[in-house]
Amino acid sequence: MSERSPASLFRLGPQPGEVLDRSQSFHFLWDGGSYPAFAGDTIAAALAASGVRVLSRSFKYHRPRGILTASFHDPGCMVQADGEPNVRAAHRRVKPAMDVAPQNVWPSLRFDVRSANRALGRFLTPGFYYKTFIKPQRLWPAYQKVLKRFAAGGRISAGSAHGYFDKRYAHPDVLVAGGGPAGMAAAVAAAEAGASVMLVEEEHDLGGHLRWGGSGELGVLAALRAAVTGQSGIEVLTDSAVTGRYDDNWVAVVQRGLSDVEERLIKARAGVVVVAPGLIERPYVFAGNDTPGVMLSTAVRRLVNLYAVRPGSRAVVLTANDEGDAAAADLERVGVEVAAVVDARRGGDVVRVRGGRSVERVELGDGTSVDCDLLVTAVGWTAPTALLNMAGDRPVYRPQAARFLPGADLAPNVLAAGGLAGDGSLDQLIEHARAVGQRAATGEGVIPDLEVRDHPALFGGRTHGIVDLSEDISSKDIVAAAREGYDSVELLKRFTTVTMGAAQGKLETVNAVAILAEATGRSIDETGTTMWRPPYVPITLGALAGRMFEPIRHSPMQPWHEAYGAVPLVAGEWIRPDHYGDPVAEVRNVRDNVGIIDVTPLGKLDLRGPDVPQLLNLLYVNKWSKLEIGAVRYGVMCAEDGVVLDDGVTGHLGPDHYLMSTTSSGAATVWEWAENWLQTAHRDWRVHVTPVTAAFASINVAGPNSRQLLSRVTTGVDLSPEAFPYMNVRTGSIAGVDGCVMWRIGFTGELSFEIHVPAGYGLHVWEALIDHGADLGVAPFGVEAQRIMRLEKGHAIVGQDTDGLTRGYSAAIDSLIKLDKDDFAGLPELSWQRQRGEYPMLVGLQPVDGSVVPAEASQIVEGNHIVGRITSSRWSPTLGRSICLGFVAPHLIDAGTVVTVQLPDRSRIEATVTPQLAHFDPAGVRLRG
Amino acid sequence: MAEPVPRSPAARSPITPAAPVVVRDGWEVSDRRSSAALTLADCTPVRKFVVRGNGVLGVPFGRAERHGDTLVAGSGPGEWTVFGGEAAPSPEGEFISVVDVTHGRALIRLTGVLAARLLAKVCPIDFSERVTPHGAAFRSSVAALATDVVRDDRDGSPSYLLHCERSAGQYLYDSLLDAGAELGIEPTGGDGR
């Protein structure tokens, strides 16, 4: 591995505007070799300083590529750095010991086997995959396998560390997109007027093109930077980009370069957006225009002035504007021999570049050739109007300026400044931008007009060349596609993939449109451009994902469950114990002794007020007016379409005070349902509903020994069956905790009590039950055991044994539905259901072969017709056989009917309809004990 | 029947307290004291009541007012959340309900000059002085969780009380710690307010 000295052939002495910190020199790795760099170097600049010309191979033809723009958008500078793919080497700053490697090459950058694609060029024309790999279809998998090897881009290893990405919200009065002179001036003016300003700049530093300017520009730059720093109310984000502008100035900004965060997505709601992105220099299309050593004038000026890099030894400059002239002057200043300045304003032109891995000779339009290693082009500017487009504007092409400018449809809260808005001297552009900033902050003020200067319309030369360097699309491809009928710019884009590469059209859109226009005999304006969509610059999936905000809800007993090996069940946002190792054993223990289950997620609503009975009558299908204090009633709620919405028990705790329980998943829905009625149709009802689901830790104590266990820890309540019968509620003290509510209800079919303890004491009470019940056989049981037991008892679960079409009578709750009530939610629909009859019904089912447990959702069939489905299915430890609930068609509901169940593997079994839903203790003897 | 079980020495918050842990006013709490510029305190033991009624408490919807140790927040039309105080509020009026939600809501206090910057990472509300000054009270999504927020400055320092349904308290606390990591946030013990 060789090491180069920092003082290399192509590294210049200190430059006035350089961004290097020469006191910090180090080495990094590139393609197996060690190279010197200074702090502040980009990867590409550091390599250029060591004379490295070829940095990558192109997408399709694997042509050698080097620096073209020396900016974020440079298509020839995509590398893999420290395991991160698709790093933009002309933007990413190099770090000590950074390991940088080329992408999309095999076996090496120097000798890339896939460059043989060039020989297959005639077979790899745009859209070739629509034609070449269509038939025979059976070979598609083989084609895919081969084509995958040629996929461009870097590689991610399975062991890649997960970076930290996050999000942030912001509410600036004014968001300025672009930190060049216009952006800075607008930001300062807006902040001076009292606005809060967010100034977003893509480069590492503010300043735009001033950074690589002469002493005059550097002076203005220093003054503007000082003004920004000295003005309060401006938040500056460098190495950041506005990726999209959405409705009502909802703006997305990707912030990079943070020390602890890989990328941050900022979601900003801006009062006004000022778009000041400057102009992007446009490449020229001609034969060999992608050869390493062909650079834009701004690339050369960046390399020389920012990074102190001599970009070549002998140069030809094709210039059509002041920037090209300045580039030539910069080159001469630093000792590059400028062999020829070809002035396009006077008809000068470049026809072809010769050279493979580097420029060797340039053929000019006048027929002469010049030997050189650097060709600089300055043929014009593209206005990055994307954000304006996203704001609804339709930029207009100005032929005399050879670029697009904002149209007349700009929203009043989106303003343009700088080169995007027009031309002028630096002072004029700054004055214009200040007026824009003032208008953005105050809504007032006159914005002076900017002139629009003439510029030669230079897009493609006399020879075909690469239009889209990211996608390897040539002007020849575009002409051929137009000839094939893809003559609209949107079709052209999709067929050829032009503008769909890493540069996202910023460098190639206008050239592509111009070439298409010429090929189809239209003007550029008539041809139009493709639609600019977010993101304006690439953004990582990590930034879009941000932190994973997934609320998790735990009961107060969760630490105990974890300590005692509970297998977790994710139930919505709740984490619940599914079982503690053996759900069958848990079932048996409840049936024989006593078990306790954490049912804290059960929805609970505190209802207060004299009109609560009216609300209950409205929400439930059954009657509630006569529910006495101390009594509990089970109820089912239906929506207005008669479909079962939720179920639960409600207890009358005291005068005008009730506690309603709902299903765990229905807690929020039922609360909103109740509030909806109270706030709209029944605003006169005196009812207050307060959700208290998590205010109580809820425990179900179930089994023949449950009363005995509870009596050991309860004071203030007579638990005897006479004093505390089934379907009653009491309040008292449990394990020394006052204010506990106790229902005597049963979901498992056993004698059971559901206790609700102020949540802060939940764990204490749970532990007290465990501690005081060892001799009674107390053990925890989880959701799975509970599901088995409730199925044995025939208790339906809303949402499991009902669905979005299950109206009340289908759920076998006939006895609950009181059609003689004045009104309740769902009454009309249920009446009609009753009248119509002939509806599917929920029934109990037992497979004839009790050892077979059909999968839930198995279809019930007659021949090839579906006549029902299994909704719940388990093997019953209590009965020693499989048991089910399911829906069957009306003609199959009679007890004893044998139905056919088709299992997922398409085999079929028979099952018998049971007389009632309960498979065990249908009379309820055990739970009423 | 066995002897009644003695009362637990302490109630527990849904948020695991940072060491050292002590029992104060019947609750297990953190006794940690941090002097960091940005702190996060679990204030769940603070008494909390939801008061409903028409205009019974004078604080308007969207505002909060402190009277000594009692903070009253207008959390909805005809609804107030009362924090602190020695006893349950007993307002007068025609139809009023007072529900003790001390155990039902996790309560967290975020204090420091950088508090708004942290909240901007987890909540889309504008935390500028103009929009949410001291005394602002609102409900929003914080780290994708429905959360009530009250700006209740302490000793001139911006301070926010956040309360959510109890069972998600640890999640909210952890989310705020995560968001504040880059800002140097530190957990600290609550002071009962």
PDB file of C-alpha atoms in Angstrom, chain A residues 573-684:
ATOM      1  CA  GLU A 573     -50.566  -1.566  22.445  1.00  0.00           C
ATOM      2  CA  TRP A 574     -50.733  -3.781  25.502  1.00  0.00           C
ATOM      3  CA  ILE A 575     -48.199  -6.405  26.441  1.00  0.00           C
ATOM      4  CA  ARG A 576     -50.045  -9.165  28.275  1.00  0.00           C
ATOM      5  CA  PRO A 577     -49.002 -12.517  29.644  1.00  0.00           C
ATOM      6  CA  ASP A 578     -50.101 -15.170  27.171  1.00  0.00           C
ATOM      7  CA  HIS A 579     -49.117 -18.011  29.481  1.00  0.00           C
ATOM      8  CA  TYR A 580     -46.498 -18.948  32.023  1.00  0.00           C
ATOM      9  CA  GLY A 581     -45.237 -22.082  30.324  1.00  0.00           C
ATOM     10  CA  ASP A 582     -48.196 -24.470  30.212  1.00  0.00           C
ATOM     11  CA  PRO A 583     -51.637 -23.070  29.428  1.00  0.00           C
ATOM     12  CA  VAL A 584     -53.276 -26.485  29.755  1.00  0.00           C
ATOM     13  CA  ALA A 585     -51.971 -26.807  33.308  1.00  0.00           C
ATOM     14  CA  GLU A 586     -53.202 -23.293  33.975  1.00  0.00           C
ATOM     15  CA  VAL A 587     -56.712 -24.260  32.850  1.00  0.00           C
ATOM     16  CA  ARG A 588     -56.740 -27.319  35.050  1.00  0.00           C
ATOM     17  CA  ASN A 589     -55.549 -25.354  38.047  1.00  0.00           C
ATOM     18  CA  VAL A 590     -58.351 -22.817  37.655  1.00  0.00           C
ATOM     19  CA  ARG A 591     -60.937 -25.564  37.305  1.00  0.00           C
ATOM     20  CA  ASP A 592     -59.580 -27.455  40.313  1.00  0.00           C
ATOM     21  CA  ASN A 593     -58.116 -24.787  42.610  1.00  0.00           C
ATOM     22  CA  VAL A 594     -57.789 -21.062  41.973  1.00  0.00           C
ATOM     23  CA  GLY A 595     -56.030 -18.944  39.415  1.00  0.00           C
ATOM     24  CA  ILE A 596     -55.430 -15.238  39.043  1.00  0.00           C
ATOM     25  CA  ILE A 597     -55.166 -13.393  35.735  1.00  0.00           C
ATOM     26  CA  ASP A 598     -54.156  -9.824  35.016  1.00  0.00           C
ATOM     27  CA  VAL A 599     -57.051  -8.263  33.120  1.00  0.00           C
ATOM     28  CA  THR A 600     -55.962  -4.636  33.542  1.00  0.00           C
ATOM     29  CA  PRO A 601     -56.447  -3.853  29.820  1.00  0.00           C
ATOM     30  CA  LEU A 602     -60.202  -4.335  30.211  1.00  0.00           C
ATOM     31  CA  GLY A 603     -61.788  -1.028  29.311  1.00  0.00           C
ATOM     32  CA  LYS A 604     -63.321   0.853  32.209  1.00  0.00           C
ATOM     33  CA  LEU A 605     -65.417   3.998  32.120  1.00  0.00           C
ATOM     34  CA  ASP A 606     -66.565   5.929  35.168  1.00  0.00           C
ATOM     35  CA  LEU A 607     -70.117   7.163  34.577  1.00  0.00           C
ATOM     36  CA  ARG A 608     -71.669   9.800  36.801  1.00  0.00           C
ATOM     37  CA  GLY A 609     -74.910  11.669  36.686  1.00  0.00           C
ATOM     38  CA  PRO A 610     -78.641  11.252  37.051  1.00  0.00           C
ATOM     39  CA  ASP A 611     -79.087  10.401  33.384  1.00  0.00           C
ATOM     40  CA  VAL A 612     -76.661   7.500  33.243  1.00  0.00           C
ATOM     41  CA  PRO A 613     -79.487   4.939  32.949  1.00  0.00           C
ATOM     42  CA  GLN A 614     -80.698   6.759  29.837  1.00  0.00           C
ATOM     43  CA  LEU A 615     -77.251   6.524  28.343  1.00  0.00           C
ATOM     44  CA  LEU A 616     -76.995   2.840  29.186  1.00  0.00           C
ATOM     45  CA  ASN A 617     -80.393   2.207  27.621  1.00  0.00           C
ATOM     46  CA  LEU A 618     -79.236   3.996  24.489  1.00  0.00           C
ATOM     47  CA  LEU A 619     -75.895   2.258  24.170  1.00  0.00           C
ATOM     48  CA  TYR A 620     -76.903  -1.274  25.134  1.00  0.00           C
ATOM     49  CA  VAL A 621     -79.531  -3.468  23.492  1.00  0.00           C
ATOM     50  CA  ASN A 622     -80.964  -4.525  26.843  1.00  0.00           C
ATOM     51  CA  LYS A 623     -82.689  -2.628  29.659  1.00  0.00           C
ATOM     52  CA  TRP A 624     -80.935  -0.738  32.441  1.00  0.00           C
ATOM     53  CA  SER A 625     -83.431   1.510  34.174  1.00  0.00           C
ATOM     54  CA  LYS A 626     -83.948  -0.812  37.108  1.00  0.00           C
ATOM     55  CA  LEU A 627     -80.396  -1.816  37.842  1.00  0.00           C
ATOM     56  CA  GLU A 628     -80.108  -1.417  41.585  1.00  0.00           C
ATOM     57  CA  ILE A 629     -77.127  -0.155  43.511  1.00  0.00           C
ATOM     58  CA  GLY A 630     -74.807  -3.076  44.026  1.00  0.00           C
ATOM     59  CA  ALA A 631     -76.001  -4.970  40.954  1.00  0.00           C
ATOM     60  CA  VAL A 632     -74.119  -5.732  37.771  1.00  0.00           C
ATOM     61  CA  ARG A 633     -75.556  -6.441  34.371  1.00  0.00           C
ATOM     62  CA  TYR A 634     -74.037  -7.796  31.177  1.00  0.00           C
ATOM     63  CA  GLY A 635     -74.782  -5.838  28.045  1.00  0.00           C
ATOM     64  CA  VAL A 636     -74.071  -5.825  24.324  1.00  0.00           C
ATOM     65  CA  MET A 637     -73.709  -2.661  22.257  1.00  0.00           C
ATOM     66  CA  CYS A 638     -74.615  -2.470  18.611  1.00  0.00           C
ATOM     67  CA  ALA A 639     -73.819   0.296  16.194  1.00  0.00           C
ATOM     68  CA  GLU A 640     -76.510   2.046  14.246  1.00  0.00           C
ATOM     69  CA  ASP A 641     -76.339  -0.618  11.553  1.00  0.00           C
ATOM     70  CA  GLY A 642     -77.149  -3.276  14.123  1.00  0.00           C
ATOM     71  CA  VAL A 643     -73.663  -4.744  14.007  1.00  0.00           C
ATOM     72  CA  VAL A 644     -72.237  -5.847  17.335  1.00  0.00           C
ATOM     73  CA  LEU A 645     -69.880  -3.133  18.558  1.00  0.00           C
ATOM     74  CA  ASP A 646     -68.778  -4.191  22.024  1.00  0.00           C
ATOM     75  CA  ASP A 647     -69.854  -5.957  25.179  1.00  0.00           C
ATOM     76  CA  GLY A 648     -69.150  -5.857  28.860  1.00  0.00           C
ATOM     77  CA  VAL A 649     -70.647  -5.509  32.308  1.00  0.00           C
ATOM     78  CA  THR A 650     -71.757  -2.327  34.005  1.00  0.00           C
ATOM     79  CA  GLY A 651     -72.183  -2.049  37.729  1.00  0.00           C
ATOM     80  CA  HIS A 652     -74.218   0.411  39.784  1.00  0.00           C
ATOM     81  CA  LEU A 653     -71.719   1.513  42.410  1.00  0.00           C
ATOM     82  CA  GLY A 654     -73.697   4.216  44.140  1.00  0.00           C
ATOM     83  CA  PRO A 655     -76.180   7.062  43.635  1.00  0.00           C
ATOM     84  CA  ASP A 656     -75.655   8.361  40.109  1.00  0.00           C
ATOM     85  CA  HIS A 657     -72.410   6.425  39.878  1.00  0.00           C
ATOM     86  CA  TYR A 658     -71.706   3.475  37.574  1.00  0.00           C
ATOM     87  CA  LEU A 659     -68.648   1.663  36.349  1.00  0.00           C
ATOM     88  CA  MET A 660     -68.803   0.308  32.809  1.00  0.00           C
ATOM     89  CA  SER A 661     -66.398  -2.289  31.474  1.00  0.00           C
ATOM     90  CA  THR A 662     -65.698  -2.806  27.798  1.00  0.00           C
ATOM     91  CA  THR A 663     -63.493  -5.126  25.787  1.00  0.00           C
ATOM     92  CA  SER A 664     -59.789  -4.258  25.943  1.00  0.00           C
ATOM     93  CA  SER A 665     -59.642  -3.305  22.305  1.00  0.00           C
ATOM     94  CA  GLY A 666     -62.915  -1.418  22.452  1.00  0.00           C
ATOM     95  CA  ALA A 667     -62.122   0.863  25.387  1.00  0.00           C
ATOM     96  CA  ALA A 668     -61.331   3.963  23.368  1.00  0.00           C
ATOM     97  CA  THR A 669     -64.044   3.257  20.796  1.00  0.00           C
ATOM     98  CA  VAL A 670     -66.779   2.939  23.387  1.00  0.00           C
ATOM     99  CA  TRP A 671     -65.625   6.088  25.184  1.00  0.00           C
ATOM    100  CA  GLU A 672     -65.791   8.042  21.947  1.00  0.00           C
ATOM    101  CA  TRP A 673     -69.098   6.409  21.093  1.00  0.00           C
ATOM    102  CA  ALA A 674     -70.591   7.517  24.420  1.00  0.00           C
ATOM    103  CA  GLU A 675     -69.148  11.034  24.169  1.00  0.00           C
ATOM    104  CA  ASN A 676     -70.372  11.355  20.602  1.00  0.00           C
ATOM    105  CA  TRP A 677     -73.939  10.758  21.721  1.00  0.00           C
ATOM    106  CA  LEU A 678     -73.603  13.045  24.744  1.00  0.00           C
ATOM    107  CA  GLN A 679     -72.089  15.896  22.770  1.00  0.00           C
ATOM    108  CA  THR A 680     -74.471  15.751  19.831  1.00  0.00           C
ATOM    109  CA  ALA A 681     -77.881  14.123  20.069  1.00  0.00           C
ATOM    110  CA  HIS A 682     -78.176  14.265  23.855  1.00  0.00           C
ATOM    111  CA  ARG A 683     -76.408  17.351  25.070  1.00  0.00           C
ATOM    112  CA  ASP A 684     -79.099  17.793  27.663  1.00  0.00           C
TER     113      ASP A 684
END
